[in-house]
Coordinates of C-alpha atoms in Angstrom, one line a residue:
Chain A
X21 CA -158.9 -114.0 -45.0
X22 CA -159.0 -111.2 -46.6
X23 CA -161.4 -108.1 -47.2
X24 CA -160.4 -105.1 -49.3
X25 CA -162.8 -102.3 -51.5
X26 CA -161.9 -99.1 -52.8
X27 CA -165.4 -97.4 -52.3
X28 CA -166.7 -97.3 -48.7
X29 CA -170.3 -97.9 -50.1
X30 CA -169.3 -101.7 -50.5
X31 CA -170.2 -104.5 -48.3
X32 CA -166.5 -104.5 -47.0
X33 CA -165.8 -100.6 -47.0
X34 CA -169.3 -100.3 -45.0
X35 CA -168.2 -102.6 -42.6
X36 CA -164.9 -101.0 -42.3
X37 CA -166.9 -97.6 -42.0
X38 CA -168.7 -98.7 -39.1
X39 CA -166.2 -99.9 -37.0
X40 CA -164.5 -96.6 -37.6
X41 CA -167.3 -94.6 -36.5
X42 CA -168.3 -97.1 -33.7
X43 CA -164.4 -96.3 -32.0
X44 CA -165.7 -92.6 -31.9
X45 CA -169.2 -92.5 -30.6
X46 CA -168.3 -92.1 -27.5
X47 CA -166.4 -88.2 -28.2
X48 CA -169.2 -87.5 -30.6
X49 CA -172.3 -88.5 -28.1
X50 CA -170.8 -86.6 -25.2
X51 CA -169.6 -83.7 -27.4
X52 CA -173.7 -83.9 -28.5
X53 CA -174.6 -83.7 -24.7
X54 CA -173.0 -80.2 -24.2
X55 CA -175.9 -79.0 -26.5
X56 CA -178.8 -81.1 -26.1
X57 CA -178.1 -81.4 -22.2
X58 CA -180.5 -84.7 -22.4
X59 CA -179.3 -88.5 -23.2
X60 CA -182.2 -89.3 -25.9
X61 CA -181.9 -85.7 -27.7
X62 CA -177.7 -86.0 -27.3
X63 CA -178.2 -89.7 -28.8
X64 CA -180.6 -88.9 -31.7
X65 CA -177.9 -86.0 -32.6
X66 CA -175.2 -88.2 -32.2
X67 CA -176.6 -91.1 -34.6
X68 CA -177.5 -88.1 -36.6
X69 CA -173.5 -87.0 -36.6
X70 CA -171.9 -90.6 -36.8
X71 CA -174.4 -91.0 -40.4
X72 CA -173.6 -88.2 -42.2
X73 CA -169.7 -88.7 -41.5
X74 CA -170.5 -91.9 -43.2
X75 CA -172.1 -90.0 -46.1
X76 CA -169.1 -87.7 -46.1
X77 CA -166.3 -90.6 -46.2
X78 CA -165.9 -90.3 -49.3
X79 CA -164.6 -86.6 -49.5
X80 CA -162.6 -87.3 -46.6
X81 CA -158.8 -86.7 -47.7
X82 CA -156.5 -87.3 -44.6
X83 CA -155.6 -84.1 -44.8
X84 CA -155.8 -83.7 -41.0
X85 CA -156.9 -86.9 -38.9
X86 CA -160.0 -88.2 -39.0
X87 CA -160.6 -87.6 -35.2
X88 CA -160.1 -83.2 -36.1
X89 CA -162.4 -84.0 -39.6
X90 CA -164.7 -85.6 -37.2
X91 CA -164.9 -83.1 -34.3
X92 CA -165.6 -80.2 -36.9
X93 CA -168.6 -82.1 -38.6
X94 CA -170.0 -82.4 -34.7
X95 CA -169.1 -79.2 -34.1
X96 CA -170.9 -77.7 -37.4
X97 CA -173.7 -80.0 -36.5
X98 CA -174.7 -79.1 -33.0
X99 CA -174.3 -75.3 -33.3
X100 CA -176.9 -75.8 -36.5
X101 CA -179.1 -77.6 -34.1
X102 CA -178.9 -75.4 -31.6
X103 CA -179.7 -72.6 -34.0
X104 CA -182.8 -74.7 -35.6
X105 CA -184.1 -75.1 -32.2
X106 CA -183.0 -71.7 -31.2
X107 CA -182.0 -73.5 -27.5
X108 CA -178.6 -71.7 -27.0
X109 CA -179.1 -72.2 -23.5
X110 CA -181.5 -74.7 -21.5
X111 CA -183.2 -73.9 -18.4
X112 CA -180.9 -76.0 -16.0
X113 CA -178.2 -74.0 -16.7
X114 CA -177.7 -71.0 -14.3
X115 CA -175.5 -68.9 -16.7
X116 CA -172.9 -69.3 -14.0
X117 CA -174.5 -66.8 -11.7
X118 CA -175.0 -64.1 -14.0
X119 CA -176.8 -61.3 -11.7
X120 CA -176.7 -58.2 -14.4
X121 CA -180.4 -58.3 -13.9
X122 CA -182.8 -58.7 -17.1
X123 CA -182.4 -61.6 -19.3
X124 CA -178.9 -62.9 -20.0
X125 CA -177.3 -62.0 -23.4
X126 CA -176.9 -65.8 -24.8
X127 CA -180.7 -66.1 -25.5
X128 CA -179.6 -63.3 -28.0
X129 CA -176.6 -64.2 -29.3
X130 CA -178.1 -67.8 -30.8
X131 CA -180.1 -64.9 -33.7
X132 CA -176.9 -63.9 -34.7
X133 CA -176.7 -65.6 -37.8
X134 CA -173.0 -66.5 -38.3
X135 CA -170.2 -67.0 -35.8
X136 CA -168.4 -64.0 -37.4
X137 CA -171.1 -61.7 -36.7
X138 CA -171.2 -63.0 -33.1
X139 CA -167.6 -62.7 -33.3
X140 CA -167.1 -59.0 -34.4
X141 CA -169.8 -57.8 -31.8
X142 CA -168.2 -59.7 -28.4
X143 CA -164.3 -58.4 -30.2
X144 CA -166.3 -54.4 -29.4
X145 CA -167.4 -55.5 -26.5
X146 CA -165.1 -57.4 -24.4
X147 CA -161.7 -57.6 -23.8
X148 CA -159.5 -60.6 -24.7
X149 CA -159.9 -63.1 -21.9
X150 CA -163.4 -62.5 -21.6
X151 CA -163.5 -62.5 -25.6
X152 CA -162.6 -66.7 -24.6
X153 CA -164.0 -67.3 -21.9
X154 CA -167.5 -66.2 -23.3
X155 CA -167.1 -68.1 -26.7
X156 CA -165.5 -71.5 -25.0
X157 CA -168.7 -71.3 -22.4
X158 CA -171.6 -69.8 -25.1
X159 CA -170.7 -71.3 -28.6
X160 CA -168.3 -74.5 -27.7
X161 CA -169.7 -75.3 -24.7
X162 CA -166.9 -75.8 -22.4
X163 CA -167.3 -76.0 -18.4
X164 CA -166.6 -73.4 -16.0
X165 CA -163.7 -75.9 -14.9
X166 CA -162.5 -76.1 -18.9
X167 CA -162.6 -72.8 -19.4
X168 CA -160.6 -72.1 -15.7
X169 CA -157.9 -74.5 -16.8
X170 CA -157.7 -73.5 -20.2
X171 CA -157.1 -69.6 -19.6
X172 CA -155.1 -70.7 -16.4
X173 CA -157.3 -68.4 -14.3
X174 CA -155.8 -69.0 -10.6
X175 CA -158.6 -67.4 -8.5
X176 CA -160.9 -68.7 -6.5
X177 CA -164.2 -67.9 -8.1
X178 CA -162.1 -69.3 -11.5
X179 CA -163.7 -68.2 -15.0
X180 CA -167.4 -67.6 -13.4
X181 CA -166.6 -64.1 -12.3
X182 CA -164.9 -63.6 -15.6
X183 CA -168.4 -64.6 -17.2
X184 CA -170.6 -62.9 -15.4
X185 CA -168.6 -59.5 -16.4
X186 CA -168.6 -60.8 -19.6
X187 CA -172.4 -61.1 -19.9
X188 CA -173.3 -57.8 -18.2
X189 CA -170.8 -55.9 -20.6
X190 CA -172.4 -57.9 -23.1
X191 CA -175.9 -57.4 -22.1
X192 CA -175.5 -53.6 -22.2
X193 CA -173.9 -53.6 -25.5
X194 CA -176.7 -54.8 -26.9
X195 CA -179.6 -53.0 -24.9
Chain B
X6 CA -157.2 -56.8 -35.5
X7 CA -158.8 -58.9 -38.2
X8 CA -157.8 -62.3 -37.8
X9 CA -158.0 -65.0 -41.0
X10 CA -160.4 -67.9 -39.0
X11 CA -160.3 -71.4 -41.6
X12 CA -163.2 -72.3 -42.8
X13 CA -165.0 -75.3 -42.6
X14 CA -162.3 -77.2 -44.7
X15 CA -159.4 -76.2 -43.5
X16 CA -160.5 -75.9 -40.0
X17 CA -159.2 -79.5 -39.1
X18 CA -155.8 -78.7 -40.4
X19 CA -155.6 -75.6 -37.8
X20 CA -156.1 -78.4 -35.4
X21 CA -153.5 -80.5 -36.6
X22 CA -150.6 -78.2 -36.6
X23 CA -148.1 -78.0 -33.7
X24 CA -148.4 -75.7 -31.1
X25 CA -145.1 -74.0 -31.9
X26 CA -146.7 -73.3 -35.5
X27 CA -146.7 -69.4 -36.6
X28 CA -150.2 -69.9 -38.4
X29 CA -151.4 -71.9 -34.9
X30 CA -150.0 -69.1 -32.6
X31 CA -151.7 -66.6 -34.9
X32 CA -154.8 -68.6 -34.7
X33 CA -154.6 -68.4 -30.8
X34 CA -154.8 -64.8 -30.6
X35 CA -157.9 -65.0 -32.6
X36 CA -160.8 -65.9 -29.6
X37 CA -162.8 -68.3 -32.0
X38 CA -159.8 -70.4 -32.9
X39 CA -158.9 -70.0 -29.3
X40 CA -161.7 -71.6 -28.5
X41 CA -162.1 -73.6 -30.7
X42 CA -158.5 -75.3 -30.6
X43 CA -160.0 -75.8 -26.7
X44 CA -163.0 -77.6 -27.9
X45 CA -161.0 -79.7 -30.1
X46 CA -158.9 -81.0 -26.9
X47 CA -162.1 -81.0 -25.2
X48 CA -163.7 -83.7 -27.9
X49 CA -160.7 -85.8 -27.5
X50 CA -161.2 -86.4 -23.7
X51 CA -164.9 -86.9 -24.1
X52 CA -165.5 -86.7 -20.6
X53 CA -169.1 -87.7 -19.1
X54 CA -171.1 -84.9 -19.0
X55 CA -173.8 -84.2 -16.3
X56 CA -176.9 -86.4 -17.3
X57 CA -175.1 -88.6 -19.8
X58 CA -175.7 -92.4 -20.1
X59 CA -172.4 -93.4 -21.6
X60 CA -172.9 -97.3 -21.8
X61 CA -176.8 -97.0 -22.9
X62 CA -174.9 -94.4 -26.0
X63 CA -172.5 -96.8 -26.8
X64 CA -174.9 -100.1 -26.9
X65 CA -177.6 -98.0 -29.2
X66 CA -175.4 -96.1 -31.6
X67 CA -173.3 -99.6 -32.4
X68 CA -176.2 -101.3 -32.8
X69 CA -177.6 -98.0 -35.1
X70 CA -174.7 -98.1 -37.3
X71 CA -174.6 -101.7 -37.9
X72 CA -178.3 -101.4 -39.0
X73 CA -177.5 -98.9 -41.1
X74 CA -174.4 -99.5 -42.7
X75 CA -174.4 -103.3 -42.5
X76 CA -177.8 -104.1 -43.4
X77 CA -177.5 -107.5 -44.9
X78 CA -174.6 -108.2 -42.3
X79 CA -175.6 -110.0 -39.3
X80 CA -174.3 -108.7 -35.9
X81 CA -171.7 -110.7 -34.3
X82 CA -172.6 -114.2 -33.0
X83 CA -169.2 -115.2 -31.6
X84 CA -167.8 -113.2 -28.3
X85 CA -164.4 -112.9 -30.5
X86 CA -166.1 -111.2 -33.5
X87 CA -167.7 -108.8 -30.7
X88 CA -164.6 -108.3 -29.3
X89 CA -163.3 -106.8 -33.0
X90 CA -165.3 -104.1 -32.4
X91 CA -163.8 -102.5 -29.7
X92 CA -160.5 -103.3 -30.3
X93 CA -158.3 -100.5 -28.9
X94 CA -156.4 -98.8 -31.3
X95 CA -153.4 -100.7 -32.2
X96 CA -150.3 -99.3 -30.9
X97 CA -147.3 -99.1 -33.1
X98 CA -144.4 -98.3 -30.6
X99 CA -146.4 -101.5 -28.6
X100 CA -145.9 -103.6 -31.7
X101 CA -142.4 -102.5 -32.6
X102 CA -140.9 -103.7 -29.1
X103 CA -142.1 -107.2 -29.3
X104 CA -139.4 -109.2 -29.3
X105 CA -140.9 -110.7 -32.8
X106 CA -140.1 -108.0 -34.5
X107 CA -136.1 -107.1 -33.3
X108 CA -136.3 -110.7 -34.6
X109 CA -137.3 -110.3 -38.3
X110 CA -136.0 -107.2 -38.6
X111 CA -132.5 -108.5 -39.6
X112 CA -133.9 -111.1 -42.5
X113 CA -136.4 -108.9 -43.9
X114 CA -134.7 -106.9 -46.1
X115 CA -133.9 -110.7 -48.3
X116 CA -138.0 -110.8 -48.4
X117 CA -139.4 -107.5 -48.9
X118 CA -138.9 -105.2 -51.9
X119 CA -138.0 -102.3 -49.9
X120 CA -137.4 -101.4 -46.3
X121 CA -139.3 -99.8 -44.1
X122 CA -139.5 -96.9 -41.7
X123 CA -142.3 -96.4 -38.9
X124 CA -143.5 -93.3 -37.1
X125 CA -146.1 -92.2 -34.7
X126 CA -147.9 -90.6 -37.2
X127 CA -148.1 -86.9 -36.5
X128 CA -145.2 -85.7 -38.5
X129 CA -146.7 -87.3 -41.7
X130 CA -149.7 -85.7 -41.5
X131 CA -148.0 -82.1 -43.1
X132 CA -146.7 -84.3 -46.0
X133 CA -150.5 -84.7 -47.0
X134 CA -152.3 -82.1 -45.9
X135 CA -151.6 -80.3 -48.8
X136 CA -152.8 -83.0 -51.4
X137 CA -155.6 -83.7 -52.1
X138 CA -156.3 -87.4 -54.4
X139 CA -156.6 -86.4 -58.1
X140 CA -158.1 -89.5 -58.9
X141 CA -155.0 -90.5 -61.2
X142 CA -153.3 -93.1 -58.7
X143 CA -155.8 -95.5 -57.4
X144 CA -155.2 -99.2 -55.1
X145 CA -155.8 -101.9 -57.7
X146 CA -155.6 -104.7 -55.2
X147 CA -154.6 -105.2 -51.5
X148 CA -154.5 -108.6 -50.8
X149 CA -152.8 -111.2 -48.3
X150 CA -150.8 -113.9 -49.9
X151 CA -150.7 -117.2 -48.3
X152 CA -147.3 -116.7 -46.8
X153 CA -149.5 -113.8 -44.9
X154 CA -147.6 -110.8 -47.0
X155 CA -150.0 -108.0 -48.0
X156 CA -149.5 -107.4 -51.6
X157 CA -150.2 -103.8 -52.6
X158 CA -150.7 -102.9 -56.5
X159 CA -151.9 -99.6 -57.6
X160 CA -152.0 -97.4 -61.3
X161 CA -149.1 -95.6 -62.7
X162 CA -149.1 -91.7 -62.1
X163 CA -147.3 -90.1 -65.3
X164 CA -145.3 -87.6 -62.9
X165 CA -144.2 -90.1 -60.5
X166 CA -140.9 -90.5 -60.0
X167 CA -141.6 -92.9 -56.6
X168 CA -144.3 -94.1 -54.6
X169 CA -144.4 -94.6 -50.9
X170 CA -147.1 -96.9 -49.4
X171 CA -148.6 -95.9 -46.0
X172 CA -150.3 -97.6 -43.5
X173 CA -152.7 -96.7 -41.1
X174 CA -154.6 -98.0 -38.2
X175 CA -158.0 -98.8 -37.6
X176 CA -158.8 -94.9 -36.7
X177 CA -157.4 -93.7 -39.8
X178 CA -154.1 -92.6 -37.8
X179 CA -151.0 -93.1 -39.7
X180 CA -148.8 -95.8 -38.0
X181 CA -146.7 -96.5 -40.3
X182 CA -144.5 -95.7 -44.1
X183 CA -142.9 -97.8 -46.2
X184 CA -139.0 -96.8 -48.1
X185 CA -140.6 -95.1 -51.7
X186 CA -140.3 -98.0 -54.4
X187 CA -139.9 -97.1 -58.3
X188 CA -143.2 -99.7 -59.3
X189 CA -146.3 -100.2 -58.7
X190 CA -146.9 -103.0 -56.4
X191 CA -144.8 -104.0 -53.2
X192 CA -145.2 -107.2 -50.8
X193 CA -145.4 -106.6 -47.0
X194 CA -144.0 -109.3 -44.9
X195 CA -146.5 -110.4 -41.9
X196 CA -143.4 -109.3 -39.6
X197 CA -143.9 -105.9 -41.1
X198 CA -147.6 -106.0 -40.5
X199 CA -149.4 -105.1 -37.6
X200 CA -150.7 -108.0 -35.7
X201 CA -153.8 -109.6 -36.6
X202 CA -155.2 -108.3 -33.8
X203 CA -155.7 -105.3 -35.1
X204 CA -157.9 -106.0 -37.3
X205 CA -158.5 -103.5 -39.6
X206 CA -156.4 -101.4 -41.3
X207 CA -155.8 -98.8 -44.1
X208 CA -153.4 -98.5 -47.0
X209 CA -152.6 -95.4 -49.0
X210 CA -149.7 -94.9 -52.1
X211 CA -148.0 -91.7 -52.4
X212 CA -146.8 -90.4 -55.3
X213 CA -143.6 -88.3 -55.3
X214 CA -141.9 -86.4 -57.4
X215 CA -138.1 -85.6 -57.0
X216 CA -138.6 -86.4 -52.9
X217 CA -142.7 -84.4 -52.7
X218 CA -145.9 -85.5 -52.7
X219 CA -147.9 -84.8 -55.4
X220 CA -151.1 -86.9 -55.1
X221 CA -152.3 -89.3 -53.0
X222 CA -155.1 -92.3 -53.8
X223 CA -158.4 -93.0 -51.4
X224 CA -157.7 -95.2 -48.7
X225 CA -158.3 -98.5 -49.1
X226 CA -159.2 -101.1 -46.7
X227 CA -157.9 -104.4 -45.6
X228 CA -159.1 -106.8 -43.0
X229 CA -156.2 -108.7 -41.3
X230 CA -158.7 -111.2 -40.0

């Protein structure tokens, strides 16, 4: 009647691993879909995620919930695969009318090696709210719609006008 | 302005804290953690995205963790032990208004070794998030008795003055703490359990020290069913 381990490499604690994982997949494999914009590539990344949480069980320490330990291991994951594959942005996605002529900025910003380097050159560039709104859309991925709500833009054009000034001040900065 | 951002570690504990928090608000003005505290809310609703095949996901990454952390374990064969799977995460304040337990509540304090107090969760989480298991307290055992009690027993921490046993659901949230006991091993009435239903769940032991916590052991797991 009863199963009980203290390592999550036995039978019992590997069972009890997956069917914590398995109650998350769903959060992980959509969170995967923002970057790889395709259901095989999101579900490959996504399997990739769910086994090394597994492999990282063990130094898990509840000190936060295991759903905020598990976003940031997504999270670290997909950006590095987005750098590996150097696809910050895919071709479906029409940079939310961006029309400062020349190439966008994002194809630029995935060389920027670390987030704080990316960081320190949009906090020169742009001011706060566009500061947001271009990391939420570039780096985590958020819709236009996400983005709208989250910075409680009430105009009609929403956080797409804010982007597109955003990119072009961007884009000159780094001309 | 050069704002502090967590690192890797201690980036899920930014998440955690409560939006009132000074170290949250000061993370908000920051437009990483800004972000990033979106993204985290984001996760959490996991809604579709364009092009997604949500049921196909589900079906293949079960079926890829089984495989791979399960490998001598066949898949289920009954529609019951399917069912265990996606169990929806069992819901304490659910549990605590069935009339079962307003029942037992008043003869359990004859059975159990100490009484017990639940929460939602949440407000425990700052009690731990700054401990970290030392490796000195460790679950011995976690077994159900006959009478259906789970009987905890774990090792004796030199600086422990109490320890408090926690319990937590199937998603590692925290749905429950019992009163701090002076030994090391306590019996949990079934009425004080969560229903079999929900399957799995997780114990931890706290050890305190004049009323803080000052180390924690791994969780350890125990099937109800």
């Amino acid at each position: 009647m009863i199963q009980a381990q203290t390592e999550w490499d036995a039978p019992s604690g590997r069972r009890a691993a997956a069917e914590l994982l398995t109650r998350y997949q769903q959060p992980v494999y959509q969170w995967c879909m923002r970057y790889a914009r395709e259901h095989s590539a999101a579900l490959d990344l996504a399997q990739d995620v769910l086994l090394k949480a597994y492999e990282k069980l063990q130094s898990f320490e509840q000190r936060s919930s295991f759903s905020s330990w598990l976003f940031v291991l997504t999270r670290n994951r997909c950006l590095n695969e987005q750098r590996r594959k150097k696809r910050f942005v895919d071709a479906d996605v029409d940079f939310d009318g961006y029309d400062g002529g020349g190439t966008p900025p994002d194809e630029q910003l995935i060389d920027i090696e670390s987030e704080e380097q990316l960081l320190e050159l949009i906090r020169k560039t742009l001011n706060e709210q566009e500061q947001r709104a271009l990391w939420m859309r570039c780096v985590e991925r958020l819709s236009v719609d996400e983005i709208t709500e989250a910075l409680g833009i009430e105009d009609r054009s929403g956080a797409r006008a804010l982007l597109q000034r955003a990119r072009r001040k961007l884009a000159r900065a780094m001309d | 302005m050069s704002h502090p951002c967590p690192n890797f570690d201690d980036l899920p504990i930014l998440l955690e804290l409560e939006v009132d928090d000074p170290t949250r608000k000061d993370a908000e003005s920051c437009p990483r953690c800004a972000a990033i505290l979106e993204a985290h809310e984001a996760f959490i609703r996991a809604e579709p995205q364009p092009g997604s095949n949500p049921d196909e996901a589900m079906r293949k990454l079960s079926f890829a963790l089984r495989e791979a952390l399960t490998p001598t374990a066949p898949m289920p064969a009954t529609s019951e032990d399917a069912d265990a799977v996606s169990t929806p995460s069992f819901n304490p304040l659910r549990w605590l208004m069935q009339p079962r337990f307003a029942m037992a509540t008043a003869a359990v304090a004859v059975v159990l070794a100490a009484t017990m107090w639940f929460s939602s969760g949440r407000d425990l989480v700052p009690i731990e998030r700054s401990v970290k298991p030392s490796g000195t307290v460790n679950i011995e055992s976690a077994a159900l008795a006959a009478s259906g009690s789970l009987i905890v027993r774990w090792t004796a921490h030199p600086r422990a003055n109490e320890y408090q046993v926690a319990i937590y659901d199937a998603s590692l949230e925290t749905i429950a703490a019992l009163e701090p006991v002076s030994g090391t091993e306590i019996e949990i009435t079934p009425d004080y359990l969560p229903p079999l239903s929900a399957g799995l769940i997780y114990v931890r032991v706290r050890v305190l020290r004049d009323g803080d916590v000052i180390d924690i052991s791994p969780p350890r797991a125990v099937q109800l069913r």
